[in-house]
PDB file of C-alpha atoms in Angstrom:
ATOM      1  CA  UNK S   1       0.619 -96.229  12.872  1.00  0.00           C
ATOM      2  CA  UNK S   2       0.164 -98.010   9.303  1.00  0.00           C
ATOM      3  CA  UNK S   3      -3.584 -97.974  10.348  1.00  0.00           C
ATOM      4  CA  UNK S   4      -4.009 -94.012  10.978  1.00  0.00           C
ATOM      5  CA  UNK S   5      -1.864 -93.765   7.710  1.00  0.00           C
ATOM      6  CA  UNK S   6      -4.388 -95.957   5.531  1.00  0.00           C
ATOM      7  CA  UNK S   7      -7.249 -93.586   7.219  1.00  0.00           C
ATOM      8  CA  UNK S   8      -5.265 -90.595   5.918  1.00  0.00           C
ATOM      9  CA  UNK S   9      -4.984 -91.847   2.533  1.00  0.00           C
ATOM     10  CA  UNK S  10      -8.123 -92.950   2.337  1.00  0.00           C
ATOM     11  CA  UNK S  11      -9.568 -89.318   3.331  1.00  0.00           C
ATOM     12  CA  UNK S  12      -9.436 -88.409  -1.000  1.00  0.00           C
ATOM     13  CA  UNK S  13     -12.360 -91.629  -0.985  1.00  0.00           C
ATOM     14  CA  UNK S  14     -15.378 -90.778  -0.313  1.00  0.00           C
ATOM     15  CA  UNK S  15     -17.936 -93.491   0.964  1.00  0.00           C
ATOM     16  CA  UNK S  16     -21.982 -92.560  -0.676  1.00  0.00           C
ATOM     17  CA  UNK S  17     -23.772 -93.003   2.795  1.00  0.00           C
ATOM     18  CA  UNK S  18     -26.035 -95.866   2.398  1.00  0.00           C
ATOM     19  CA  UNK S  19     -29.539 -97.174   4.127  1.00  0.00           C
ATOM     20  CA  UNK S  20     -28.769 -99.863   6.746  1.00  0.00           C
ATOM     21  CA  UNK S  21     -31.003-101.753   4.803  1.00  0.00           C
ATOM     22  CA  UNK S  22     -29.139-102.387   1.414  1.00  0.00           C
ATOM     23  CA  UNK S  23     -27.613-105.348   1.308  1.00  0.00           C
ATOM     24  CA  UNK S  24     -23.927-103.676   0.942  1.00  0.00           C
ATOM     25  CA  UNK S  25     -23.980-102.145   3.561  1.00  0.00           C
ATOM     26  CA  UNK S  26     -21.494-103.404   5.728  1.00  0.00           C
ATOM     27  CA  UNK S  27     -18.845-103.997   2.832  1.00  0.00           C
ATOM     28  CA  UNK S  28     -17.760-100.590   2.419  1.00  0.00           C
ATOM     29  CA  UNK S  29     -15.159-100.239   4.226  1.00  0.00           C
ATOM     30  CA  UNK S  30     -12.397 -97.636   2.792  1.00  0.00           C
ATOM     31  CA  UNK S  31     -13.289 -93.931   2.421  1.00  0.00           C
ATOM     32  CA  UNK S  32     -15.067 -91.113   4.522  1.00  0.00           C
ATOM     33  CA  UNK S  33     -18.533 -91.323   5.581  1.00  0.00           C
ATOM     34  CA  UNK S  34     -18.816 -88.247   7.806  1.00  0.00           C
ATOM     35  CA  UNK S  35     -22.004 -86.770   6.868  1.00  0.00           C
ATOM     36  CA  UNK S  36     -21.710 -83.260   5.830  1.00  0.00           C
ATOM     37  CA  UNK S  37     -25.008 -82.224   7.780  1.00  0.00           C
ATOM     38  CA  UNK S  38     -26.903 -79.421   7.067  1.00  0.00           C
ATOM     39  CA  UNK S  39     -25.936 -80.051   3.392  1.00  0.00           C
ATOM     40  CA  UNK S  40     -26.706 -83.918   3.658  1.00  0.00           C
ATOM     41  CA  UNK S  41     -28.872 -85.764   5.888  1.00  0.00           C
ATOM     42  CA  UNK S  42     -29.390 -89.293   6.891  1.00  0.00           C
ATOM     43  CA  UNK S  43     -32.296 -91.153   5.922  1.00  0.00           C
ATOM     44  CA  UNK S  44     -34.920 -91.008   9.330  1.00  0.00           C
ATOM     45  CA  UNK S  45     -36.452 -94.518   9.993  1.00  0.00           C
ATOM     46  CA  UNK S  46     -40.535 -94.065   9.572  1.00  0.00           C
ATOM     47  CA  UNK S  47     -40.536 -95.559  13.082  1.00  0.00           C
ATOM     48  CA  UNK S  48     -38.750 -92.542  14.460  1.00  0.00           C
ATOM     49  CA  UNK S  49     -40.122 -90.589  17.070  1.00  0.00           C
ATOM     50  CA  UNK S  50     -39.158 -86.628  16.495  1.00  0.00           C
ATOM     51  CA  UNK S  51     -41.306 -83.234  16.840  1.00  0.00           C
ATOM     52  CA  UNK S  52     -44.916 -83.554  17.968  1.00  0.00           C
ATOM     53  CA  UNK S  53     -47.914 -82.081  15.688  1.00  0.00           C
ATOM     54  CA  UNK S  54     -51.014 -81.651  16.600  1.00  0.00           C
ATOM     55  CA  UNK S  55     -54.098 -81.053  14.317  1.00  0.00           C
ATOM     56  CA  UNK S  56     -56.064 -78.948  16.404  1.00  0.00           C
ATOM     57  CA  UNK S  57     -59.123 -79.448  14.327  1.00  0.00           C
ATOM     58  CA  UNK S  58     -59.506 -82.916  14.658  1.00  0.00           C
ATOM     59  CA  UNK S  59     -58.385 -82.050  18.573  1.00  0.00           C
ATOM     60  CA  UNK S  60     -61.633 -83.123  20.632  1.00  0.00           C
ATOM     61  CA  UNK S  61     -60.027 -82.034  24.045  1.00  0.00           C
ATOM     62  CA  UNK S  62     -60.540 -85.313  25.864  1.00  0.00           C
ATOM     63  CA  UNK S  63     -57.327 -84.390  27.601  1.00  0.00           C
ATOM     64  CA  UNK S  64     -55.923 -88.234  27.329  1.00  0.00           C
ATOM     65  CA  UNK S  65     -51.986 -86.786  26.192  1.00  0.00           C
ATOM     66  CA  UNK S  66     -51.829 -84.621  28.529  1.00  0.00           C
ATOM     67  CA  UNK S  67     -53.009 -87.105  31.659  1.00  0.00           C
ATOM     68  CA  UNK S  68     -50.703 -90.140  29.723  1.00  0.00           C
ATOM     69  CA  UNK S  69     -47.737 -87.568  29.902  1.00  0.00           C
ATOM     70  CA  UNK S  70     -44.834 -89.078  32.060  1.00  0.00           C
ATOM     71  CA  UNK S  71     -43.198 -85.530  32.035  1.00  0.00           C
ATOM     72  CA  UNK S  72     -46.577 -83.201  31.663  1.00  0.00           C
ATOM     73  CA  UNK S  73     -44.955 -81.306  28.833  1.00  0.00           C
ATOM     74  CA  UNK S  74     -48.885 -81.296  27.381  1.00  0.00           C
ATOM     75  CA  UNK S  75     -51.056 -78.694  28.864  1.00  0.00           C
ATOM     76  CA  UNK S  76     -54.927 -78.726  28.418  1.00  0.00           C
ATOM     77  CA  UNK S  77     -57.095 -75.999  28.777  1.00  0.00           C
ATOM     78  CA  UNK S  78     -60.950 -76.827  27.701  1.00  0.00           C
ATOM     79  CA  UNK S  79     -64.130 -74.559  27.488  1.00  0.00           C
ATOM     80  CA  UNK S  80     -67.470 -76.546  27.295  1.00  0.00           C
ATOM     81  CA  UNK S  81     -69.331 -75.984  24.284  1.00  0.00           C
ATOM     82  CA  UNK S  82     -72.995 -74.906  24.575  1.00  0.00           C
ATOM     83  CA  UNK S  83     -73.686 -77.390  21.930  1.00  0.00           C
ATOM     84  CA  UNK S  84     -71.681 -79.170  19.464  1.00  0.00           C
ATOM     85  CA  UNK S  85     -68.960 -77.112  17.901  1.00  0.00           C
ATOM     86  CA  UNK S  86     -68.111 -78.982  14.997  1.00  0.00           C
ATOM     87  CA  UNK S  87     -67.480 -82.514  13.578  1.00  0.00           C
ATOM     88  CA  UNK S  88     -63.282 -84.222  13.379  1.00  0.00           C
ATOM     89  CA  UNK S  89     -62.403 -85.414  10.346  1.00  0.00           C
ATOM     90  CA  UNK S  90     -63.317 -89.292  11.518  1.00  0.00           C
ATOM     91  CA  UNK S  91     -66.557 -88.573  12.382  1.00  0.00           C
ATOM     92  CA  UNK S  92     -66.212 -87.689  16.289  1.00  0.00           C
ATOM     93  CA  UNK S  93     -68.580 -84.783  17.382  1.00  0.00           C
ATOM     94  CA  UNK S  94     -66.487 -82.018  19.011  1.00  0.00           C
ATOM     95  CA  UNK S  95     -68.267 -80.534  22.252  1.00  0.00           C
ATOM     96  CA  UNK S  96     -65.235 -78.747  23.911  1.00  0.00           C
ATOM     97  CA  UNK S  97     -63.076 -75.772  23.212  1.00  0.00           C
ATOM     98  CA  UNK S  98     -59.776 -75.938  23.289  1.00  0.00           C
ATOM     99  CA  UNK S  99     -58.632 -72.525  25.033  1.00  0.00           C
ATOM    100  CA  UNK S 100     -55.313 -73.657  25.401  1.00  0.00           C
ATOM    101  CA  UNK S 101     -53.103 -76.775  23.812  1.00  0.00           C
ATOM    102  CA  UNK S 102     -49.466 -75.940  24.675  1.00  0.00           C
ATOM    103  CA  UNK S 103     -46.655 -78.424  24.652  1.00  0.00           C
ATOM    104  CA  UNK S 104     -43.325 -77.825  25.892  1.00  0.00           C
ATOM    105  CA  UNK S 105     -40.331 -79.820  23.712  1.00  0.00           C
ATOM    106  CA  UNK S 106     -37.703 -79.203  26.209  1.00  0.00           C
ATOM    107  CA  UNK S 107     -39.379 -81.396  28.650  1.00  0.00           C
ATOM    108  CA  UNK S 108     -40.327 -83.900  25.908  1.00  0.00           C
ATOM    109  CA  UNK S 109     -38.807 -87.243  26.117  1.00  0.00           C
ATOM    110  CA  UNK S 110     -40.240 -88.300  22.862  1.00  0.00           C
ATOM    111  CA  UNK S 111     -41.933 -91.530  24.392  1.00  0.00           C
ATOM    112  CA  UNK S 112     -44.656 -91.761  21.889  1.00  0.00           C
ATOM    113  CA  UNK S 113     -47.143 -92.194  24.421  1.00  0.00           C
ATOM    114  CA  UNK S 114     -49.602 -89.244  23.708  1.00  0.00           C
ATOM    115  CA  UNK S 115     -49.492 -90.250  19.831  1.00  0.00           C
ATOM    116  CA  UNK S 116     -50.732 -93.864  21.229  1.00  0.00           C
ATOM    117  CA  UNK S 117     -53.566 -92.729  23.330  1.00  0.00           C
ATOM    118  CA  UNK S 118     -55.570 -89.543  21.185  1.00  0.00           C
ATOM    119  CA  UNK S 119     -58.705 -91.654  19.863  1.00  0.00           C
ATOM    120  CA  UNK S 120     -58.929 -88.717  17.045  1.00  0.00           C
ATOM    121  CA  UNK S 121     -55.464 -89.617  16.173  1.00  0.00           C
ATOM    122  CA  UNK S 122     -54.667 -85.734  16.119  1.00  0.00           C
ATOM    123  CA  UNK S 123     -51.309 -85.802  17.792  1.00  0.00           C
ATOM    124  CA  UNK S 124     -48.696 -87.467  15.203  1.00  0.00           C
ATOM    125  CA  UNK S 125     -44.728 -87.379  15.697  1.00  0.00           C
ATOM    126  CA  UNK S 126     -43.507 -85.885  12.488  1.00  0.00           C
ATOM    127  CA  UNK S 127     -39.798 -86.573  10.726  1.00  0.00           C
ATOM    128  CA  UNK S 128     -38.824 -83.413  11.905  1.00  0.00           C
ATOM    129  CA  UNK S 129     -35.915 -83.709  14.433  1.00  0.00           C
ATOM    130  CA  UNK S 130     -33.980 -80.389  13.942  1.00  0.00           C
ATOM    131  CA  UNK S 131     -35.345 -77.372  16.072  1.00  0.00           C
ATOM    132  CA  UNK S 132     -32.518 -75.417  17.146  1.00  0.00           C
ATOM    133  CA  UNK S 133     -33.548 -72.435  19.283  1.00  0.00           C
ATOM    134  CA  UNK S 134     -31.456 -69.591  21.337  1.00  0.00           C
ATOM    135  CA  UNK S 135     -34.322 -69.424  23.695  1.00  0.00           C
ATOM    136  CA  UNK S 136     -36.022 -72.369  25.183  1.00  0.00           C
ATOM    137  CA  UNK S 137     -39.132 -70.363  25.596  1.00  0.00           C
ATOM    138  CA  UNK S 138     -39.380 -71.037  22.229  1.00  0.00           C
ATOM    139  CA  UNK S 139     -39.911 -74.373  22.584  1.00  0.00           C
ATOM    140  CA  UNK S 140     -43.396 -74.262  23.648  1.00  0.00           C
ATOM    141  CA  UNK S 141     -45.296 -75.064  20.784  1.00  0.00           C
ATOM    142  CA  UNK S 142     -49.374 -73.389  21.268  1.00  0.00           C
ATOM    143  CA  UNK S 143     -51.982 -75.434  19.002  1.00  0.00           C
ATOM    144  CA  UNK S 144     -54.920 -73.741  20.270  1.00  0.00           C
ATOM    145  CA  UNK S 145     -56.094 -71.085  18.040  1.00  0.00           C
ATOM    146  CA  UNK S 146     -58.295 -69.214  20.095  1.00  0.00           C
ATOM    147  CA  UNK S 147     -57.734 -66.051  21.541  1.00  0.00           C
ATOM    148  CA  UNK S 148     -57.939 -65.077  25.642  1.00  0.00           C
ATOM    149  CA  UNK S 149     -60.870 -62.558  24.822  1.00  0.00           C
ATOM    150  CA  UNK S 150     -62.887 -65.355  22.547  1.00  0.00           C
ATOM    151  CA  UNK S 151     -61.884 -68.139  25.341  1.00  0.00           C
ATOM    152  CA  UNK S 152     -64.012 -65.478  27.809  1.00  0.00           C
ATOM    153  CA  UNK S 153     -66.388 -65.003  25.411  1.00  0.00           C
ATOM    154  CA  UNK S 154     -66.891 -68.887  25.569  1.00  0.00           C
ATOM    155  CA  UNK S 155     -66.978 -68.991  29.163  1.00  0.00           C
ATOM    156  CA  UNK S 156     -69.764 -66.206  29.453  1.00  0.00           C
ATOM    157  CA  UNK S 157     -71.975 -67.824  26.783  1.00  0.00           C
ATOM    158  CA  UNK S 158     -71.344 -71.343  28.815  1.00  0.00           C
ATOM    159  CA  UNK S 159     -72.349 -69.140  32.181  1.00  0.00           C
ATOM    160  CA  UNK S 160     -75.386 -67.500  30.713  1.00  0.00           C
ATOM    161  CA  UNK S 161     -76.885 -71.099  29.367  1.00  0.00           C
ATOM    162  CA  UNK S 162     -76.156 -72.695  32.784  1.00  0.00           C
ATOM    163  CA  UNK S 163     -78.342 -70.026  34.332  1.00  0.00           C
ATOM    164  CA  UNK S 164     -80.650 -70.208  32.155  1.00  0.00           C
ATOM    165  CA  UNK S 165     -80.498 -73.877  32.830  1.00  0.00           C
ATOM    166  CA  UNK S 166     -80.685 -73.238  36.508  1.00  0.00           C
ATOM    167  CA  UNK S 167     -83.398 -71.188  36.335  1.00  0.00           C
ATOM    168  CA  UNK S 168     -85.933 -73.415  34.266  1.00  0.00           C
ATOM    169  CA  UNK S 169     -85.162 -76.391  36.640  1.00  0.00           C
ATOM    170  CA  UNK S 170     -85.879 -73.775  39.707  1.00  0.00           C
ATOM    171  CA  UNK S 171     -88.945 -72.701  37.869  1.00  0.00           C
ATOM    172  CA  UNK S 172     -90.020 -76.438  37.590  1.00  0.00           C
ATOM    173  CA  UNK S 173     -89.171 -77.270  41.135  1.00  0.00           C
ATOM    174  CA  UNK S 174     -91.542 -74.571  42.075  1.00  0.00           C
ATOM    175  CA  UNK S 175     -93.845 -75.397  39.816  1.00  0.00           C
ATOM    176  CA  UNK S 176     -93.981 -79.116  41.339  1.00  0.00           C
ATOM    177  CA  UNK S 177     -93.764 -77.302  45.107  1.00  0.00           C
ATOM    178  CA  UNK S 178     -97.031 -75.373  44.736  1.00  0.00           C
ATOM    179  CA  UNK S 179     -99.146 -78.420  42.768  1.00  0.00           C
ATOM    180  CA  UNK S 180     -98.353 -80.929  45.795  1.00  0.00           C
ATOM    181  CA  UNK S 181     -98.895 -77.882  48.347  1.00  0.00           C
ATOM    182  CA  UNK S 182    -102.653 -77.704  47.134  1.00  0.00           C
ATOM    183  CA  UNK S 183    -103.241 -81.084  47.492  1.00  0.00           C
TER     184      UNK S 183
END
């Protein structure tokens, strides 16, 4: 009882909430230390592993996150590019679309393994831990920036230079037909 006294005495102290790392840390011991969240927030460790970003710019589609994903949260959609698109900010030559780059936080686990794998380095985990939603469609972040009438727009120009494509190598095929027929 003289314990749960002392604690209700003690409730007029207040304890400053310290890093882990200071070298007081663990002799404060009298006083409050609830932390009086949204108003106050504890220091995140740069280690931690919260919301996922991805810069969809430096995105080359290569599809690695969503393949390494243990609970496919991370869904792909790619257009082929009839020639390069555009150039990542390390240098990387960009020949896909991305139609669609969707991830779904509520099946997250946070596991850090799509931010490991992305050789662009265009998926990061930011310090951003607090998204409180009243739907959970809501969590499904979209990246992708293109809309469904330019992602079929893509898909005719890809069409159109594959038959073209097609037809030259039919033409050349022919070509090479009728030369050895003569001979």
């Amino acid at each position: 009882m003289s314990l749960t006294l002392k604690h209700l005495f003690a409730v007029n102290k207040r304890r400053k909430s310290v890093d882990i790392k200071s070298d007081n840390y663990f002799e404060q011991k009298e006083g409050v230390v609830t932390v009086q969240y949204p108003k106050e927030k504890l220091p995140i460790p740069e280690v931690g592993r919260y919301q996922l970003d991805v810069v969809i710019d430096d995105c080359i589609v290569c599809d690695l996150c969503a393949k390494v994903c243990p609970v496919d949260c991370i869904e792909i959609e790619s257009i082929k590019g009839t020639g390069p698109i555009g150039i990542t900010s390390d240098g990387t030559t960009k020949r896909l679309h991305a139609a669609k780059f969707d991830i779904d936080m509520a099946k997250c686990m946070y596991c850090g393994l799509c931010t490991v794998v992305c050789p662009t380095e265009c998926i990061t985990m930011t310090d951003t831990y607090d998204r409180s939603v009243t739907n959970v469609a809501d969590l499904i972040y979209k990246f992708s920036e293109m809309t469904p009438e330019e992602a079929e727009q893509k898909r005719k120009e890809l069409a159109a230079q594959q038959a073209e494509k097609q037809a030259a190598k039919d033409a050349a095929a022919l070509k090479a037909f009728q030369e050895r027929s003569k001979i």
